[in-house]
mmCIF file of C-alpha atoms in Angstrom:
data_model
loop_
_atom_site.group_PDB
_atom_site.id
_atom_site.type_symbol
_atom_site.label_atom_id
_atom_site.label_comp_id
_atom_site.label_asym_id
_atom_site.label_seq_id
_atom_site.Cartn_x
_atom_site.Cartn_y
_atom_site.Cartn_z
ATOM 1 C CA UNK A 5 159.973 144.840 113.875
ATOM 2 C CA UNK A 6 157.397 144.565 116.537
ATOM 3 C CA UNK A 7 159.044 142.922 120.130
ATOM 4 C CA UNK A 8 157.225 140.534 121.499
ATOM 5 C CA UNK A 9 156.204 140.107 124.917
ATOM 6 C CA UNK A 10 156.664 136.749 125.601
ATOM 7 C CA UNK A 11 152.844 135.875 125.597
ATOM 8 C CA UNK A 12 150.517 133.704 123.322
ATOM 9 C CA UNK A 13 147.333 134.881 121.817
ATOM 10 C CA UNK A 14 144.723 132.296 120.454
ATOM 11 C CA UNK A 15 142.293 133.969 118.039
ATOM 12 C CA UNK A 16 139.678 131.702 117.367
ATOM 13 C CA UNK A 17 137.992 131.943 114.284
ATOM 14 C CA UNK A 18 140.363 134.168 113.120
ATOM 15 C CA UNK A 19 140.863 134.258 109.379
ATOM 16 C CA UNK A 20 138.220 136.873 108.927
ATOM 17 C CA UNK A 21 136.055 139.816 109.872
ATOM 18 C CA UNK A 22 136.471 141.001 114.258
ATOM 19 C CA UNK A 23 138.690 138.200 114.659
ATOM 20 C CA UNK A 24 141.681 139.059 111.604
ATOM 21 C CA UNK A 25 141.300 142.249 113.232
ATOM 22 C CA UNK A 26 141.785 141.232 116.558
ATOM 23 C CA UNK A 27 144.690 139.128 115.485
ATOM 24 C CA UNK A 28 146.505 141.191 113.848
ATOM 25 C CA UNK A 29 146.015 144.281 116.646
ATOM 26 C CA UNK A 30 147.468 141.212 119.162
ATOM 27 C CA UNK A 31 150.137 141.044 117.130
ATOM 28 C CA UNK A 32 150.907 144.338 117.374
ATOM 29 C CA UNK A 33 151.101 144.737 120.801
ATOM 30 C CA UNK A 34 153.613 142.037 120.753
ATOM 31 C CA UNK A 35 151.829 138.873 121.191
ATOM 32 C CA UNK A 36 152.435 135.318 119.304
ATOM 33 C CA UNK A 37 149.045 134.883 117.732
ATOM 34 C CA UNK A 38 147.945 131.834 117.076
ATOM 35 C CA UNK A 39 145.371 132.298 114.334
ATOM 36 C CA UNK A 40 142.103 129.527 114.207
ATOM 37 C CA UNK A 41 140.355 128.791 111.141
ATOM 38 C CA UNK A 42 137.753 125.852 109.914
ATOM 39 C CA UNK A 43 138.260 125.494 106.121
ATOM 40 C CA UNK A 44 139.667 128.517 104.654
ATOM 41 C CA UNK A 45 143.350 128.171 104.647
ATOM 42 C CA UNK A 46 144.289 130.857 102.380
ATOM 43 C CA UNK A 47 142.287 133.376 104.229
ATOM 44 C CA UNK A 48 144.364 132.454 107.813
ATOM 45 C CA UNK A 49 147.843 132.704 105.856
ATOM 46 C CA UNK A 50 146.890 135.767 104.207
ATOM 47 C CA UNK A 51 146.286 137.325 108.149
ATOM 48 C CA UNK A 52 149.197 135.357 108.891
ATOM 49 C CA UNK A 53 151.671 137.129 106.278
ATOM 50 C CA UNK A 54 149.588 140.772 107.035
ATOM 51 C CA UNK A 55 151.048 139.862 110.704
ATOM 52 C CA UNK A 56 154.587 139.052 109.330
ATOM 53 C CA UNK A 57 154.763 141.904 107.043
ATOM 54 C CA UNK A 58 154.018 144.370 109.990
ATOM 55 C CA UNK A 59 157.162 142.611 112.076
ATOM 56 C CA UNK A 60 154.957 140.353 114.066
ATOM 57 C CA UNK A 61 154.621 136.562 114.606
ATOM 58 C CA UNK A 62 152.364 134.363 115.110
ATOM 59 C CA UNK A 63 151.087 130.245 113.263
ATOM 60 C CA UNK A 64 147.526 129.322 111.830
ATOM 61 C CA UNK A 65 145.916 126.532 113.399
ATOM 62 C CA UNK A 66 143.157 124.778 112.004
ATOM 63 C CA UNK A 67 140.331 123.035 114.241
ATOM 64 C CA UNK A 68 136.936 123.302 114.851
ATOM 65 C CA UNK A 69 135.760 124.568 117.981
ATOM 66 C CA UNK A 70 132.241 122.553 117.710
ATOM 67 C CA UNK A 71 134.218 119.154 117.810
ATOM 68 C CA UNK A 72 135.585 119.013 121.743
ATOM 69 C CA UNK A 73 138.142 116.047 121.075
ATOM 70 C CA UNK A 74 139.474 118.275 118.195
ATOM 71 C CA UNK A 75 139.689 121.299 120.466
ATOM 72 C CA UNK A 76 141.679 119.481 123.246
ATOM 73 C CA UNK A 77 144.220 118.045 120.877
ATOM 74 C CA UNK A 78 145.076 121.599 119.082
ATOM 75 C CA UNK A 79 145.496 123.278 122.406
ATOM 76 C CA UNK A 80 147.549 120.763 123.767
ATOM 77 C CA UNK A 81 149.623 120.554 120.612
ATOM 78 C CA UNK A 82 150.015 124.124 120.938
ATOM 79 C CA UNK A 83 150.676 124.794 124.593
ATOM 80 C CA UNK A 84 153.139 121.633 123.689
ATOM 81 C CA UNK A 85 154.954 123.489 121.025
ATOM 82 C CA UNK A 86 154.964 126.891 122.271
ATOM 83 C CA UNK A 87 155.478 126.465 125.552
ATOM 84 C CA UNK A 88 152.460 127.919 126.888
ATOM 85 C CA UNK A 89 149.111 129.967 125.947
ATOM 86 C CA UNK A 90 148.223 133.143 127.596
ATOM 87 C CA UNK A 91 145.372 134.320 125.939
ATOM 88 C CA UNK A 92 142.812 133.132 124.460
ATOM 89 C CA UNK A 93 139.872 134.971 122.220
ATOM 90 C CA UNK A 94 136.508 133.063 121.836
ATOM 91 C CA UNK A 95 135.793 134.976 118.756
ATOM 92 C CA UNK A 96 134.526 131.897 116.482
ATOM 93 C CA UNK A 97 130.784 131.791 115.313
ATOM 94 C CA UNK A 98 127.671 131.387 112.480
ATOM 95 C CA UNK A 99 124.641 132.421 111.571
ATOM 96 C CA UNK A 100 121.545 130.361 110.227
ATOM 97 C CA UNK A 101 119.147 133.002 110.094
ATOM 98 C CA UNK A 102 115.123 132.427 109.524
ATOM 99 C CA UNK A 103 112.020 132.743 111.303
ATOM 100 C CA UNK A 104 111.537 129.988 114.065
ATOM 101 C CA UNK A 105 108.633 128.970 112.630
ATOM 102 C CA UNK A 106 110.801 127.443 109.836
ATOM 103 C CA UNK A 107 113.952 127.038 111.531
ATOM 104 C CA UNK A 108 115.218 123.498 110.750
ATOM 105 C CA UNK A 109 116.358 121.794 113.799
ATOM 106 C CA UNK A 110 120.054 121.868 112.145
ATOM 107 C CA UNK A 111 119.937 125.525 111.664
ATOM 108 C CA UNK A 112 119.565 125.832 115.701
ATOM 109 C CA UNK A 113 122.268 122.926 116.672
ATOM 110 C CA UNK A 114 124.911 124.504 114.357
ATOM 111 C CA UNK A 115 124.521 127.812 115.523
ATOM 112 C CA UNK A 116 124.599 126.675 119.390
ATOM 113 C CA UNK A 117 127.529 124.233 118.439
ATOM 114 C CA UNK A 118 130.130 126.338 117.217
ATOM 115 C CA UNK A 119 129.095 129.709 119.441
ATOM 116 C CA UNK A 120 128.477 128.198 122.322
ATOM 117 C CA UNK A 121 130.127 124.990 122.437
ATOM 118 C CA UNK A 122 132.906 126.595 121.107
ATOM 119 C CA UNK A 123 133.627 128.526 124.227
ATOM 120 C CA UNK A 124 133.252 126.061 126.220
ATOM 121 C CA UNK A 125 134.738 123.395 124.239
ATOM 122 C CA UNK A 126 137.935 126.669 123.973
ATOM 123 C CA UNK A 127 137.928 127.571 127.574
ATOM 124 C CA UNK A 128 137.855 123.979 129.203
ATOM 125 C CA UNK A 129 141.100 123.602 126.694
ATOM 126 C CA UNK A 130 143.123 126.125 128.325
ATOM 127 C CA UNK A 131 142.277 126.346 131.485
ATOM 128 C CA UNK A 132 144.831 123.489 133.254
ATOM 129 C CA UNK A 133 147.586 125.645 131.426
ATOM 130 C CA UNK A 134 146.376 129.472 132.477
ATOM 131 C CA UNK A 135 145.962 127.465 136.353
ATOM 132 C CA UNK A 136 149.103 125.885 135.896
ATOM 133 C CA UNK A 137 150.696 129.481 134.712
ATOM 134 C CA UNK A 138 148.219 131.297 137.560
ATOM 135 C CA UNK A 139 147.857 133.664 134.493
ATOM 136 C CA UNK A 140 145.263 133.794 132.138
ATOM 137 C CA UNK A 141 143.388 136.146 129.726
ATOM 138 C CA UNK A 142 139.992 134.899 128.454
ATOM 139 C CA UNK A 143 137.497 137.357 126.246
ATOM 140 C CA UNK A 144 134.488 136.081 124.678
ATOM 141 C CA UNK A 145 132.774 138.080 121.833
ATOM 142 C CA UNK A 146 129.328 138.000 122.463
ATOM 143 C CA UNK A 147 126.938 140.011 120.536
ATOM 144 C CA UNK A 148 124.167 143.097 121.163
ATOM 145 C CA UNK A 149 121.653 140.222 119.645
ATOM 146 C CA UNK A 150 122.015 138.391 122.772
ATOM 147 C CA UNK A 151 121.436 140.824 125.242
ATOM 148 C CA UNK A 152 117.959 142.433 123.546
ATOM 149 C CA UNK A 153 116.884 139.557 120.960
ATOM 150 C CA UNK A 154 116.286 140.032 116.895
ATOM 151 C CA UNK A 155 113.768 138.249 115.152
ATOM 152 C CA UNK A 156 114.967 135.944 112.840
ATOM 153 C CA UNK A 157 117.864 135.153 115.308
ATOM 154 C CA UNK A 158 116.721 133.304 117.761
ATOM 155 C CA UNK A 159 119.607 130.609 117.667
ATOM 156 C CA UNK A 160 122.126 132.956 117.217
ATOM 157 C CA UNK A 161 120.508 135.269 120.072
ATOM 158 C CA UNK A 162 120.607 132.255 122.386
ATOM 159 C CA UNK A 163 124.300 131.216 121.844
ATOM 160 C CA UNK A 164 125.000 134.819 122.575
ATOM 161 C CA UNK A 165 123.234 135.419 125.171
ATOM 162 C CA UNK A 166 124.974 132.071 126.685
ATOM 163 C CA UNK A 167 128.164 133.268 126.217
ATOM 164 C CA UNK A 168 127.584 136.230 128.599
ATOM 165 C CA UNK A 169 126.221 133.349 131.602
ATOM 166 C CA UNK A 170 129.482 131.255 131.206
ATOM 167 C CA UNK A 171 131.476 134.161 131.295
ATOM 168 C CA UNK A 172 130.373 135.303 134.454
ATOM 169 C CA UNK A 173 130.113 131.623 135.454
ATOM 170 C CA UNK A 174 133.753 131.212 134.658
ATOM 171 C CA UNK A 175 134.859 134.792 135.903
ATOM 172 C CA UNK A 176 134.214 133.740 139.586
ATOM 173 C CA UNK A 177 135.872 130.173 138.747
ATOM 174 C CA UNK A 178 139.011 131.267 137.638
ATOM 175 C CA UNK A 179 139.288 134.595 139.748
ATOM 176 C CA UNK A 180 141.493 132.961 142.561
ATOM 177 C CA UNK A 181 144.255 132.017 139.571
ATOM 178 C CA UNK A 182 144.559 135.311 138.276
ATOM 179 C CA UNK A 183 143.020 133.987 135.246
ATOM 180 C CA UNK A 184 140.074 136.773 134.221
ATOM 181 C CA UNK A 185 137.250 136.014 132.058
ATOM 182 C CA UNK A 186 135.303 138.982 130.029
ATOM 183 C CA UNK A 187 133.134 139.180 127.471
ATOM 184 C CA UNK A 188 132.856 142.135 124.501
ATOM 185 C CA UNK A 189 129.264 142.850 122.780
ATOM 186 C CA UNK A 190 129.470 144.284 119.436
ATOM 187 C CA UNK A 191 126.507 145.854 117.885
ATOM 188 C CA UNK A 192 126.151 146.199 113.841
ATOM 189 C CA UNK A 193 129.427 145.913 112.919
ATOM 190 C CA UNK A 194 131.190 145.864 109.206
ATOM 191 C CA UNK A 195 131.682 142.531 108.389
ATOM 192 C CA UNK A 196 130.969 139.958 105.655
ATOM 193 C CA UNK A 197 127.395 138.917 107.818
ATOM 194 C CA UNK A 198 126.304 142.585 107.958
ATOM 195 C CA UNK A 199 127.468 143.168 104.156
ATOM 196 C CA UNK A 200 125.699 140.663 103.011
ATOM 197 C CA UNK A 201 121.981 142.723 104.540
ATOM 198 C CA UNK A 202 120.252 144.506 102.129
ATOM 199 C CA UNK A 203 120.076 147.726 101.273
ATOM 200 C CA UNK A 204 116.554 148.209 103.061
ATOM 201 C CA UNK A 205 117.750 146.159 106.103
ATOM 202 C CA UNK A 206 120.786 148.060 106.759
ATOM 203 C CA UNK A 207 119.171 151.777 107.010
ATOM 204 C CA UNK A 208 116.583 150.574 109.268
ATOM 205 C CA UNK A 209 119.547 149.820 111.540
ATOM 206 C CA UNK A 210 121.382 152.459 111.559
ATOM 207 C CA UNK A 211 118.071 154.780 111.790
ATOM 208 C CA UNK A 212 117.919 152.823 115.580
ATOM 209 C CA UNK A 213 121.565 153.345 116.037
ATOM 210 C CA UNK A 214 122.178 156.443 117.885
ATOM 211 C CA UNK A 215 125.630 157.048 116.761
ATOM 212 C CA UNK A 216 124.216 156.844 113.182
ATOM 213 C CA UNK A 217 126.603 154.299 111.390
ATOM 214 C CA UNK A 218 127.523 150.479 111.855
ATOM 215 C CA UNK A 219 131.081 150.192 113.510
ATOM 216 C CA UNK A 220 134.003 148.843 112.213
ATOM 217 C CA UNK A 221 136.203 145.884 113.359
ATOM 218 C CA UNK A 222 138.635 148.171 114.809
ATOM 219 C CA UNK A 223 136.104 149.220 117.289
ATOM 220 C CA UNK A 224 136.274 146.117 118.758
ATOM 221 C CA UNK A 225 140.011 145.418 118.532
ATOM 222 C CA UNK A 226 141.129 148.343 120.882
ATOM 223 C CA UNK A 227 138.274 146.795 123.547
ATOM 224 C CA UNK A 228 139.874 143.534 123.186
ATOM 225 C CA UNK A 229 143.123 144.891 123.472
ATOM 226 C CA UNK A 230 143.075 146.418 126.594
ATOM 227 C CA UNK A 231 141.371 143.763 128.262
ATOM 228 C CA UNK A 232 144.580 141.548 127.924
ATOM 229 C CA UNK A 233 146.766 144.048 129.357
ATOM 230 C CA UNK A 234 147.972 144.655 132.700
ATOM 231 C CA UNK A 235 145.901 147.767 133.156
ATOM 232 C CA UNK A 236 142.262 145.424 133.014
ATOM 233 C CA UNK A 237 143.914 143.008 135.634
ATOM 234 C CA UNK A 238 140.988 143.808 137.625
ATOM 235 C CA UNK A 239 137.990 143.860 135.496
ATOM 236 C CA UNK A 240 136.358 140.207 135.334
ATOM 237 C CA UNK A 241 132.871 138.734 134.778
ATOM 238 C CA UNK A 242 132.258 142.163 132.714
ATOM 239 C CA UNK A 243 130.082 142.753 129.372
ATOM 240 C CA UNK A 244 131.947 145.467 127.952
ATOM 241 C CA UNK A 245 129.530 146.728 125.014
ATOM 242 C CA UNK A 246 130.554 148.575 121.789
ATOM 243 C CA UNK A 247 127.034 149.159 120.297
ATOM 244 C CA UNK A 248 126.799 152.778 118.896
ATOM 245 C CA UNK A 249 124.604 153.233 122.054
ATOM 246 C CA UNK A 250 121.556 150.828 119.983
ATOM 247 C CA UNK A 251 121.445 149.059 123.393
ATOM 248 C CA UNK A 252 122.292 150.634 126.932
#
């Protein structure tokens, strides 16, 4: 049976891929996770029971983070429930990938809605709680797309690339509340969006890797980890990047 620590983990888009890994490492080091999903129930209970079955605890939560009235609601229903939230991981996002020649105006507003907006719409949730608590954890998952571009990404390059302005924005906001705010760039990592490249696609990635392989979720997850414990209490407004060196 794992102990818990008395703190609360939100995993946002968390039913899948870096963030069911990142829930279910929380869970392990003793936080309640709260797991966030969109649509796909079964896929959040199945991380849910993977959580239970390994002694942890933790509830699934469904919202999206694109729809701020939404957001506000589930956080205060949790924080109302639980009794307070601790942690939170902006981990939610899409892709709509094509050229921007014939990138449908959709294709970029999605994209920008739920990986962008989502943070914000996330963050702005939480942070009367983590002030209230003068305690707060916040990691954004940003991407190696948004710090040196990809063609065929430019909407998904642009919310990334957002994400790591609003997290140094926030870092110096929330500083004096002992709330920090940090953000973790993946490179090519081994998840249903990079599965789903072809055959051709992937090797010319990993030929500009440098480490000579995509990474796995569990790359991320020990990053993540340590920046919600005590020993990262004073690293804020950082890009902590876990790349295979494709991008220094």
């Amino acid at each position: 049976m794992t102990e818990t620590n008395g703190k609360i983990a939100l995993v946002t888009g968390g039913s899948r891929g870096i963030g069911r890994s990142i829930a279910e490492r929380l869970a392990k080091e003793g936080f309640y996770v709260v797991i966030n999903y969109v649509s796909n129930e079964s896929a959040a209970k199945d991380v849910l029971s993977a959580i239970e079955n390994a002694g942890g605890k933790g509830q699934i939560a469904p919202f999206d983070v694109s729809d701020f009235d939404a957001t506000q609601k589930a956080v205060e229903d949790i924080v109302e429930e639980l009794g307070g939230l601790h942690i939170l991981i902006n981990n939610a996002g899409i892709t709509h990938d094509t050229l921007m020649l014939r990138m449908k105006e959709e294709d970029w507003t999605n994209v920008i809605s739920v990986n962008l907006n989502g943070v914000f719409n996330c963050t702005k949730a939480v942070t009367r709680i983590m002030i209230k608590q003068r305690y707060g954890r916040i990691i954004n998952l940003t991407s190696v797309v948004g710090e040196m571009g990809n063609s065929g990404q430019t909407n998904y390059a642009a919310s990334k690339a957002g994400i790591i302005g609003f997290t140094k924005a926030a870092a110096r906001e929330m500083a004096s509340r002992s709330i920090t705010v940090n953000a973790v760039s993946p490179g090519f990592i081994e998840t249903d969006i990079t599965m789903a490249l072809t055959d051709e696609i992937r090797k010319s990635y990993i030929e500009k890797i440098p480490l000579g392989r995509f990474g796995s979720p569990k790359d991320i997850t020990g990053v993540v980890a340590f920046l919600t414990s005590d020993e990262a209490s004073y690293i804020t407004g950082e890009v902590v990047r876990v790349n295979g060196g494709i991008y220094t």
